[in-house]
Amino acid sequence: MENKTIHIKMFGGCQIRVGNAVINEQTHQSRKPWLLLEYLIYNHDRMVSSSELIQVLWNDGELTNPVNALKTLVLRSRKLLEPLGLPPQSLLSQKRGTYGWCPDTEFSLDTDEFRRLHAASGAPGISDDQKLELLMDALDLYLGDFLPKSSWDAWVIPICSEYHAQYLDAARTAIMLLTRKEDWKTLTELCSHAITVDAYNEEFHAQLIYSLFGNGRQQEALK
């Protein structure tokens, strides 16, 4: 198989890109094939049993033949992957009643990178400039909450809450460091984006006003 890096985004919606080929949940009406892909991608470090997938995808327990339903769904999910130009069977693999996401394929995942950067920003001994750089790189990845179209699925809810809390922590620390540097332009940009993520957070609104004043944009701050 040709070595092509797969770039996957889960913040703000699911998107999979290989070179110029892109697929995302916006272009397909049916949710179930995407749910299967999302679950396997997020759990890419292990093979997932059929029983676990059935529980996640059909938790109402009303299926008469869940094993066959899962096999059919896997075929539909692989069909979604065809535009990427890589063999779908190599991306969504099957082994002895378990399923997994591309164990032999190089790929990047925004959630993994966000978690790594956020953790690195808290390492002891790093300078404020290093901390800020790591935090800004992490915040740039956060295009919205984790899998918003699947936000009511039981497995998504705690993960979304965890990443949202990490985003708030990263944003608050970055705001503090930017204020200390009096980098009003970057602070305004950060606060403006933070409000799109958490519209009712009064702290971000207050910091936006403060940054606008610091940037000499008093009329915008007053508005």
PDB file of C-alpha atoms in Angstrom:
ATOM      1  CA  MET A   1       0.000   0.000   0.000  1.00  0.00           C
ATOM      2  CA  GLU A   2       1.293   3.487  -0.853  1.00  0.00           C
ATOM      3  CA  ASN A   3       2.462   5.318   2.230  1.00  0.00           C
ATOM      4  CA  LYS A   4       0.027   8.208   2.611  1.00  0.00           C
ATOM      5  CA  THR A   5      -0.569   9.895   5.929  1.00  0.00           C
ATOM      6  CA  ILE A   6      -4.202  10.004   7.022  1.00  0.00           C
ATOM      7  CA  HIS A   7      -5.215  13.202   8.821  1.00  0.00           C
ATOM      8  CA  ILE A   8      -8.272  12.883  11.055  1.00  0.00           C
ATOM      9  CA  LYS A   9     -10.179  15.637  12.853  1.00  0.00           C
ATOM     10  CA  MET A  10     -12.759  14.994  15.569  1.00  0.00           C
ATOM     11  CA  PHE A  11     -13.052  18.463  17.079  1.00  0.00           C
ATOM     12  CA  GLY A  12     -16.010  20.302  15.562  1.00  0.00           C
ATOM     13  CA  GLY A  13     -17.015  17.251  13.489  1.00  0.00           C
ATOM     14  CA  CYS A  14     -15.424  14.181  11.960  1.00  0.00           C
ATOM     15  CA  GLN A  15     -13.243  14.586   8.874  1.00  0.00           C
ATOM     16  CA  ILE A  16     -10.770  12.169   7.268  1.00  0.00           C
ATOM     17  CA  ARG A  17      -8.243  13.412   4.699  1.00  0.00           C
ATOM     18  CA  VAL A  18      -5.603  11.681   2.580  1.00  0.00           C
ATOM     19  CA  GLY A  19      -3.822  14.145   0.309  1.00  0.00           C
ATOM     20  CA  ASN A  20      -6.553  16.054  -1.551  1.00  0.00           C
ATOM     21  CA  ALA A  21      -9.220  13.415  -0.866  1.00  0.00           C
ATOM     22  CA  VAL A  22     -11.558  14.351   1.980  1.00  0.00           C
ATOM     23  CA  ILE A  23     -14.611  12.677   3.470  1.00  0.00           C
ATOM     24  CA  ASN A  24     -16.700  14.008   6.330  1.00  0.00           C
ATOM     25  CA  GLU A  25     -19.990  13.444   8.069  1.00  0.00           C
ATOM     26  CA  GLN A  26     -21.575  16.401   6.273  1.00  0.00           C
ATOM     27  CA  THR A  27     -21.596  14.570   2.942  1.00  0.00           C
ATOM     28  CA  HIS A  28     -23.460  11.473   4.131  1.00  0.00           C
ATOM     29  CA  GLN A  29     -26.999  11.256   5.493  1.00  0.00           C
ATOM     30  CA  SER A  30     -26.745   8.019   7.464  1.00  0.00           C
ATOM     31  CA  ARG A  31     -25.179   8.306  10.930  1.00  0.00           C
ATOM     32  CA  LYS A  32     -24.585   4.657  11.833  1.00  0.00           C
ATOM     33  CA  PRO A  33     -21.618   4.030   9.466  1.00  0.00           C
ATOM     34  CA  TRP A  34     -19.970   7.192  10.763  1.00  0.00           C
ATOM     35  CA  LEU A  35     -20.625   6.219  14.375  1.00  0.00           C
ATOM     36  CA  LEU A  36     -18.806   2.951  13.783  1.00  0.00           C
ATOM     37  CA  LEU A  37     -15.847   4.740  12.185  1.00  0.00           C
ATOM     38  CA  GLU A  38     -15.709   7.349  14.948  1.00  0.00           C
ATOM     39  CA  TYR A  39     -15.716   4.761  17.711  1.00  0.00           C
ATOM     40  CA  LEU A  40     -13.008   2.633  16.106  1.00  0.00           C
ATOM     41  CA  ILE A  41     -10.859   5.644  15.237  1.00  0.00           C
ATOM     42  CA  TYR A  42     -11.015   7.006  18.768  1.00  0.00           C
ATOM     43  CA  ASN A  43     -10.174   3.556  20.147  1.00  0.00           C
ATOM     44  CA  HIS A  44      -7.411   3.025  17.580  1.00  0.00           C
ATOM     45  CA  ASP A  45      -5.032   1.593  20.164  1.00  0.00           C
ATOM     46  CA  ARG A  46      -6.990  -1.675  20.452  1.00  0.00           C
ATOM     47  CA  MET A  47      -9.190  -4.146  18.622  1.00  0.00           C
ATOM     48  CA  VAL A  48     -12.833  -3.816  19.678  1.00  0.00           C
ATOM     49  CA  SER A  49     -15.065  -6.851  20.190  1.00  0.00           C
ATOM     50  CA  SER A  50     -18.311  -7.355  18.284  1.00  0.00           C
ATOM     51  CA  SER A  51     -20.296  -7.379  21.520  1.00  0.00           C
ATOM     52  CA  GLU A  52     -18.872  -3.997  22.559  1.00  0.00           C
ATOM     53  CA  LEU A  53     -19.689  -2.444  19.185  1.00  0.00           C
ATOM     54  CA  ILE A  54     -23.216  -3.832  19.241  1.00  0.00           C
ATOM     55  CA  GLN A  55     -23.735  -2.357  22.704  1.00  0.00           C
ATOM     56  CA  VAL A  56     -22.431   1.039  21.588  1.00  0.00           C
ATOM     57  CA  LEU A  57     -24.315   1.181  18.280  1.00  0.00           C
ATOM     58  CA  TRP A  58     -27.583  -0.495  19.230  1.00  0.00           C
ATOM     59  CA  ASN A  59     -27.981   0.024  22.946  1.00  0.00           C
ATOM     60  CA  ASP A  60     -31.765  -0.365  22.751  1.00  0.00           C
ATOM     61  CA  GLY A  61     -31.242  -4.120  22.287  1.00  0.00           C
ATOM     62  CA  GLU A  62     -34.027  -4.453  19.714  1.00  0.00           C
ATOM     63  CA  LEU A  63     -32.001  -6.171  16.967  1.00  0.00           C
ATOM     64  CA  THR A  64     -32.949  -9.769  16.194  1.00  0.00           C
ATOM     65  CA  ASN A  65     -29.603 -10.568  14.555  1.00  0.00           C
ATOM     66  CA  PRO A  66     -27.039  -8.023  15.826  1.00  0.00           C
ATOM     67  CA  VAL A  67     -23.986  -9.911  14.517  1.00  0.00           C
ATOM     68  CA  ASN A  68     -25.223  -9.793  10.918  1.00  0.00           C
ATOM     69  CA  ALA A  69     -26.302  -6.171  11.364  1.00  0.00           C
ATOM     70  CA  LEU A  70     -22.768  -5.304  12.474  1.00  0.00           C
ATOM     71  CA  LYS A  71     -21.216  -7.086   9.491  1.00  0.00           C
ATOM     72  CA  THR A  72     -23.497  -5.134   7.148  1.00  0.00           C
ATOM     73  CA  LEU A  73     -22.601  -1.891   8.898  1.00  0.00           C
ATOM     74  CA  VAL A  74     -18.870  -2.607   8.547  1.00  0.00           C
ATOM     75  CA  LEU A  75     -19.357  -2.994   4.788  1.00  0.00           C
ATOM     76  CA  ARG A  76     -21.196   0.341   4.672  1.00  0.00           C
ATOM     77  CA  SER A  77     -18.462   2.027   6.697  1.00  0.00           C
ATOM     78  CA  ARG A  78     -15.781   0.669   4.384  1.00  0.00           C
ATOM     79  CA  LYS A  79     -17.785   2.032   1.450  1.00  0.00           C
ATOM     80  CA  LEU A  80     -17.494   5.507   2.984  1.00  0.00           C
ATOM     81  CA  LEU A  81     -13.706   5.159   2.985  1.00  0.00           C
ATOM     82  CA  GLU A  82     -13.327   4.347  -0.722  1.00  0.00           C
ATOM     83  CA  PRO A  83     -12.843   7.987  -1.893  1.00  0.00           C
ATOM     84  CA  LEU A  84      -9.643   8.171   0.174  1.00  0.00           C
ATOM     85  CA  GLY A  85      -7.879   5.973  -2.381  1.00  0.00           C
ATOM     86  CA  LEU A  86      -6.654   3.405   0.145  1.00  0.00           C
ATOM     87  CA  PRO A  87      -7.920  -0.174   0.494  1.00  0.00           C
ATOM     88  CA  PRO A  88     -10.847   0.095   2.950  1.00  0.00           C
ATOM     89  CA  GLN A  89     -10.076  -3.357   4.388  1.00  0.00           C
ATOM     90  CA  SER A  90      -6.656  -2.101   5.485  1.00  0.00           C
ATOM     91  CA  LEU A  91      -8.210   0.889   7.245  1.00  0.00           C
ATOM     92  CA  LEU A  92     -11.086  -0.870   8.970  1.00  0.00           C
ATOM     93  CA  SER A  93      -9.674  -4.288   9.799  1.00  0.00           C
ATOM     94  CA  GLN A  94     -11.356  -7.408  11.124  1.00  0.00           C
ATOM     95  CA  LYS A  95      -9.770 -10.241  13.112  1.00  0.00           C
ATOM     96  CA  ARG A  96     -11.463 -13.089  15.013  1.00  0.00           C
ATOM     97  CA  GLY A  97     -14.654 -11.289  15.852  1.00  0.00           C
ATOM     98  CA  THR A  98     -12.966  -7.975  16.616  1.00  0.00           C
ATOM     99  CA  TYR A  99     -12.624  -4.772  14.601  1.00  0.00           C
ATOM    100  CA  GLY A 100     -10.033  -2.012  14.573  1.00  0.00           C
ATOM    101  CA  TRP A 101      -8.933   1.163  12.819  1.00  0.00           C
ATOM    102  CA  CYS A 102      -5.886   0.878  10.482  1.00  0.00           C
ATOM    103  CA  PRO A 103      -3.304  -0.636  12.836  1.00  0.00           C
ATOM    104  CA  ASP A 104      -0.600  -0.592  10.101  1.00  0.00           C
ATOM    105  CA  THR A 105      -1.388   2.786   8.544  1.00  0.00           C
ATOM    106  CA  GLU A 106       0.304   6.056   9.502  1.00  0.00           C
ATOM    107  CA  PHE A 107      -2.228   8.639  10.647  1.00  0.00           C
ATOM    108  CA  SER A 108      -2.594  11.756  12.776  1.00  0.00           C
ATOM    109  CA  LEU A 109      -5.528  12.417  15.084  1.00  0.00           C
ATOM    110  CA  ASP A 110      -6.285  15.890  16.435  1.00  0.00           C
ATOM    111  CA  THR A 111      -7.551  14.601  19.794  1.00  0.00           C
ATOM    112  CA  ASP A 112      -4.318  12.697  20.459  1.00  0.00           C
ATOM    113  CA  GLU A 113      -2.210  15.719  19.509  1.00  0.00           C
ATOM    114  CA  PHE A 114      -4.341  18.077  21.622  1.00  0.00           C
ATOM    115  CA  ARG A 115      -3.969  15.819  24.655  1.00  0.00           C
ATOM    116  CA  ARG A 116      -0.195  15.557  24.104  1.00  0.00           C
ATOM    117  CA  LEU A 117       0.291  19.312  23.792  1.00  0.00           C
ATOM    118  CA  HIS A 118      -1.906  20.074  26.797  1.00  0.00           C
ATOM    119  CA  ALA A 119       0.026  17.591  28.942  1.00  0.00           C
ATOM    120  CA  ALA A 120       3.390  18.935  27.714  1.00  0.00           C
ATOM    121  CA  SER A 121       2.385  22.485  28.662  1.00  0.00           C
ATOM    122  CA  GLY A 122       2.206  21.374  32.294  1.00  0.00           C
ATOM    123  CA  ALA A 123       5.664  19.828  32.380  1.00  0.00           C
ATOM    124  CA  PRO A 124       7.879  21.158  35.190  1.00  0.00           C
ATOM    125  CA  GLY A 125      10.748  23.449  34.329  1.00  0.00           C
ATOM    126  CA  ILE A 126       9.526  24.880  31.018  1.00  0.00           C
ATOM    127  CA  SER A 127       9.524  28.642  30.457  1.00  0.00           C
ATOM    128  CA  ASP A 128       6.381  30.732  30.085  1.00  0.00           C
ATOM    129  CA  ASP A 129       7.149  31.211  26.386  1.00  0.00           C
ATOM    130  CA  GLN A 130       7.422  27.452  25.861  1.00  0.00           C
ATOM    131  CA  LYS A 131       4.222  26.865  27.816  1.00  0.00           C
ATOM    132  CA  LEU A 132       2.378  29.494  25.774  1.00  0.00           C
ATOM    133  CA  GLU A 133       3.583  28.044  22.474  1.00  0.00           C
ATOM    134  CA  LEU A 134       2.372  24.567  23.435  1.00  0.00           C
ATOM    135  CA  LEU A 135      -0.973  25.907  24.630  1.00  0.00           C
ATOM    136  CA  MET A 136      -1.568  27.968  21.485  1.00  0.00           C
ATOM    137  CA  ASP A 137      -0.764  24.955  19.301  1.00  0.00           C
ATOM    138  CA  ALA A 138      -3.280  22.900  21.304  1.00  0.00           C
ATOM    139  CA  LEU A 139      -5.954  25.593  21.133  1.00  0.00           C
ATOM    140  CA  ASP A 140      -5.516  25.889  17.363  1.00  0.00           C
ATOM    141  CA  LEU A 141      -6.556  22.233  17.059  1.00  0.00           C
ATOM    142  CA  TYR A 142      -9.788  22.739  18.985  1.00  0.00           C
ATOM    143  CA  LEU A 143     -12.189  23.713  16.184  1.00  0.00           C
ATOM    144  CA  GLY A 144     -15.212  22.888  18.329  1.00  0.00           C
ATOM    145  CA  ASP A 145     -16.338  20.286  20.820  1.00  0.00           C
ATOM    146  CA  PHE A 146     -15.628  16.586  20.299  1.00  0.00           C
ATOM    147  CA  LEU A 147     -17.954  14.983  17.689  1.00  0.00           C
ATOM    148  CA  PRO A 148     -20.868  17.432  18.088  1.00  0.00           C
ATOM    149  CA  LYS A 149     -23.163  15.438  15.776  1.00  0.00           C
ATOM    150  CA  SER A 150     -22.778  12.452  18.082  1.00  0.00           C
ATOM    151  CA  SER A 151     -23.011  14.492  21.276  1.00  0.00           C
ATOM    152  CA  TRP A 152     -25.977  12.521  22.634  1.00  0.00           C
ATOM    153  CA  ASP A 153     -24.308   9.124  22.269  1.00  0.00           C
ATOM    154  CA  ALA A 154     -23.468   7.710  25.686  1.00  0.00           C
ATOM    155  CA  TRP A 155     -19.806   7.028  24.883  1.00  0.00           C
ATOM    156  CA  VAL A 156     -19.235  10.537  23.485  1.00  0.00           C
ATOM    157  CA  ILE A 157     -20.631  12.517  26.442  1.00  0.00           C
ATOM    158  CA  PRO A 158     -17.829  11.945  29.017  1.00  0.00           C
ATOM    159  CA  ILE A 159     -15.081  12.301  26.385  1.00  0.00           C
ATOM    160  CA  CYS A 160     -16.568  15.572  25.140  1.00  0.00           C
ATOM    161  CA  SER A 161     -16.776  16.887  28.715  1.00  0.00           C
ATOM    162  CA  GLU A 162     -13.171  15.938  29.393  1.00  0.00           C
ATOM    163  CA  TYR A 163     -11.813  17.672  26.285  1.00  0.00           C
ATOM    164  CA  HIS A 164     -13.999  20.729  26.899  1.00  0.00           C
ATOM    165  CA  ALA A 165     -12.577  21.020  30.408  1.00  0.00           C
ATOM    166  CA  GLN A 166      -9.032  20.692  29.048  1.00  0.00           C
ATOM    167  CA  TYR A 167      -9.795  23.409  26.483  1.00  0.00           C
ATOM    168  CA  LEU A 168     -11.032  25.761  29.212  1.00  0.00           C
ATOM    169  CA  ASP A 169      -7.932  25.096  31.299  1.00  0.00           C
ATOM    170  CA  ALA A 170      -5.631  25.693  28.321  1.00  0.00           C
ATOM    171  CA  ALA A 171      -7.477  28.851  27.283  1.00  0.00           C
ATOM    172  CA  ARG A 172      -7.394  30.352  30.789  1.00  0.00           C
ATOM    173  CA  THR A 173      -3.679  29.692  31.173  1.00  0.00           C
ATOM    174  CA  ALA A 174      -2.940  31.116  27.714  1.00  0.00           C
ATOM    175  CA  ILE A 175      -5.045  34.203  28.500  1.00  0.00           C
ATOM    176  CA  MET A 176      -3.033  34.777  31.678  1.00  0.00           C
ATOM    177  CA  LEU A 177       0.284  34.452  29.825  1.00  0.00           C
ATOM    178  CA  LEU A 178      -0.816  36.677  26.920  1.00  0.00           C
ATOM    179  CA  THR A 179      -2.066  39.322  29.357  1.00  0.00           C
ATOM    180  CA  ARG A 180       1.294  39.241  31.116  1.00  0.00           C
ATOM    181  CA  LYS A 181       3.026  39.790  27.730  1.00  0.00           C
ATOM    182  CA  GLU A 182       0.464  42.461  26.769  1.00  0.00           C
ATOM    183  CA  ASP A 183      -0.044  40.685  23.454  1.00  0.00           C
ATOM    184  CA  TRP A 184      -3.474  42.210  22.964  1.00  0.00           C
ATOM    185  CA  LYS A 185      -3.947  41.169  19.336  1.00  0.00           C
ATOM    186  CA  THR A 186      -3.398  37.464  20.018  1.00  0.00           C
ATOM    187  CA  LEU A 187      -5.455  37.736  23.204  1.00  0.00           C
ATOM    188  CA  THR A 188      -8.376  39.223  21.258  1.00  0.00           C
ATOM    189  CA  GLU A 189      -8.202  36.412  18.697  1.00  0.00           C
ATOM    190  CA  LEU A 190      -8.061  33.761  21.412  1.00  0.00           C
ATOM    191  CA  CYS A 191     -10.983  35.201  23.383  1.00  0.00           C
ATOM    192  CA  SER A 192     -13.077  35.586  20.230  1.00  0.00           C
ATOM    193  CA  HIS A 193     -12.577  31.909  19.425  1.00  0.00           C
ATOM    194  CA  ALA A 194     -13.117  30.826  23.039  1.00  0.00           C
ATOM    195  CA  ILE A 195     -16.535  32.488  22.976  1.00  0.00           C
ATOM    196  CA  THR A 196     -17.525  30.398  19.956  1.00  0.00           C
ATOM    197  CA  VAL A 197     -16.607  27.285  21.956  1.00  0.00           C
ATOM    198  CA  ASP A 198     -18.260  28.377  25.217  1.00  0.00           C
ATOM    199  CA  ALA A 199     -20.654  31.207  24.412  1.00  0.00           C
ATOM    200  CA  TYR A 200     -21.949  31.675  27.972  1.00  0.00           C
ATOM    201  CA  ASN A 201     -18.558  31.879  29.681  1.00  0.00           C
ATOM    202  CA  GLU A 202     -18.539  35.377  31.201  1.00  0.00           C
ATOM    203  CA  GLU A 203     -14.800  35.182  31.873  1.00  0.00           C
ATOM    204  CA  PHE A 204     -14.016  34.984  28.153  1.00  0.00           C
ATOM    205  CA  HIS A 205     -16.331  37.901  27.366  1.00  0.00           C
ATOM    206  CA  ALA A 206     -14.678  40.019  30.076  1.00  0.00           C
ATOM    207  CA  GLN A 207     -11.206  39.139  28.818  1.00  0.00           C
ATOM    208  CA  LEU A 208     -12.241  40.013  25.257  1.00  0.00           C
ATOM    209  CA  ILE A 209     -13.358  43.473  26.388  1.00  0.00           C
ATOM    210  CA  TYR A 210     -10.100  43.895  28.302  1.00  0.00           C
ATOM    211  CA  SER A 211      -8.018  42.865  25.289  1.00  0.00           C
ATOM    212  CA  LEU A 212      -9.879  45.257  22.985  1.00  0.00           C
ATOM    213  CA  PHE A 213      -9.171  48.143  25.337  1.00  0.00           C
ATOM    214  CA  GLY A 214      -5.534  47.109  25.524  1.00  0.00           C
ATOM    215  CA  ASN A 215      -5.414  47.046  21.713  1.00  0.00           C
ATOM    216  CA  GLY A 216      -6.809  50.585  21.486  1.00  0.00           C
ATOM    217  CA  ARG A 217     -10.172  49.440  20.166  1.00  0.00           C
ATOM    218  CA  GLN A 218     -12.283  51.186  22.782  1.00  0.00           C
ATOM    219  CA  GLN A 219     -15.417  51.579  20.646  1.00  0.00           C
ATOM    220  CA  GLU A 220     -15.523  47.829  19.916  1.00  0.00           C
ATOM    221  CA  ALA A 221     -14.994  47.101  23.607  1.00  0.00           C
ATOM    222  CA  LEU A 222     -17.878  49.381  24.575  1.00  0.00           C
ATOM    223  CA  LYS A 223     -20.167  47.689  22.053  1.00  0.00           C
TER     224      LYS A 223
END
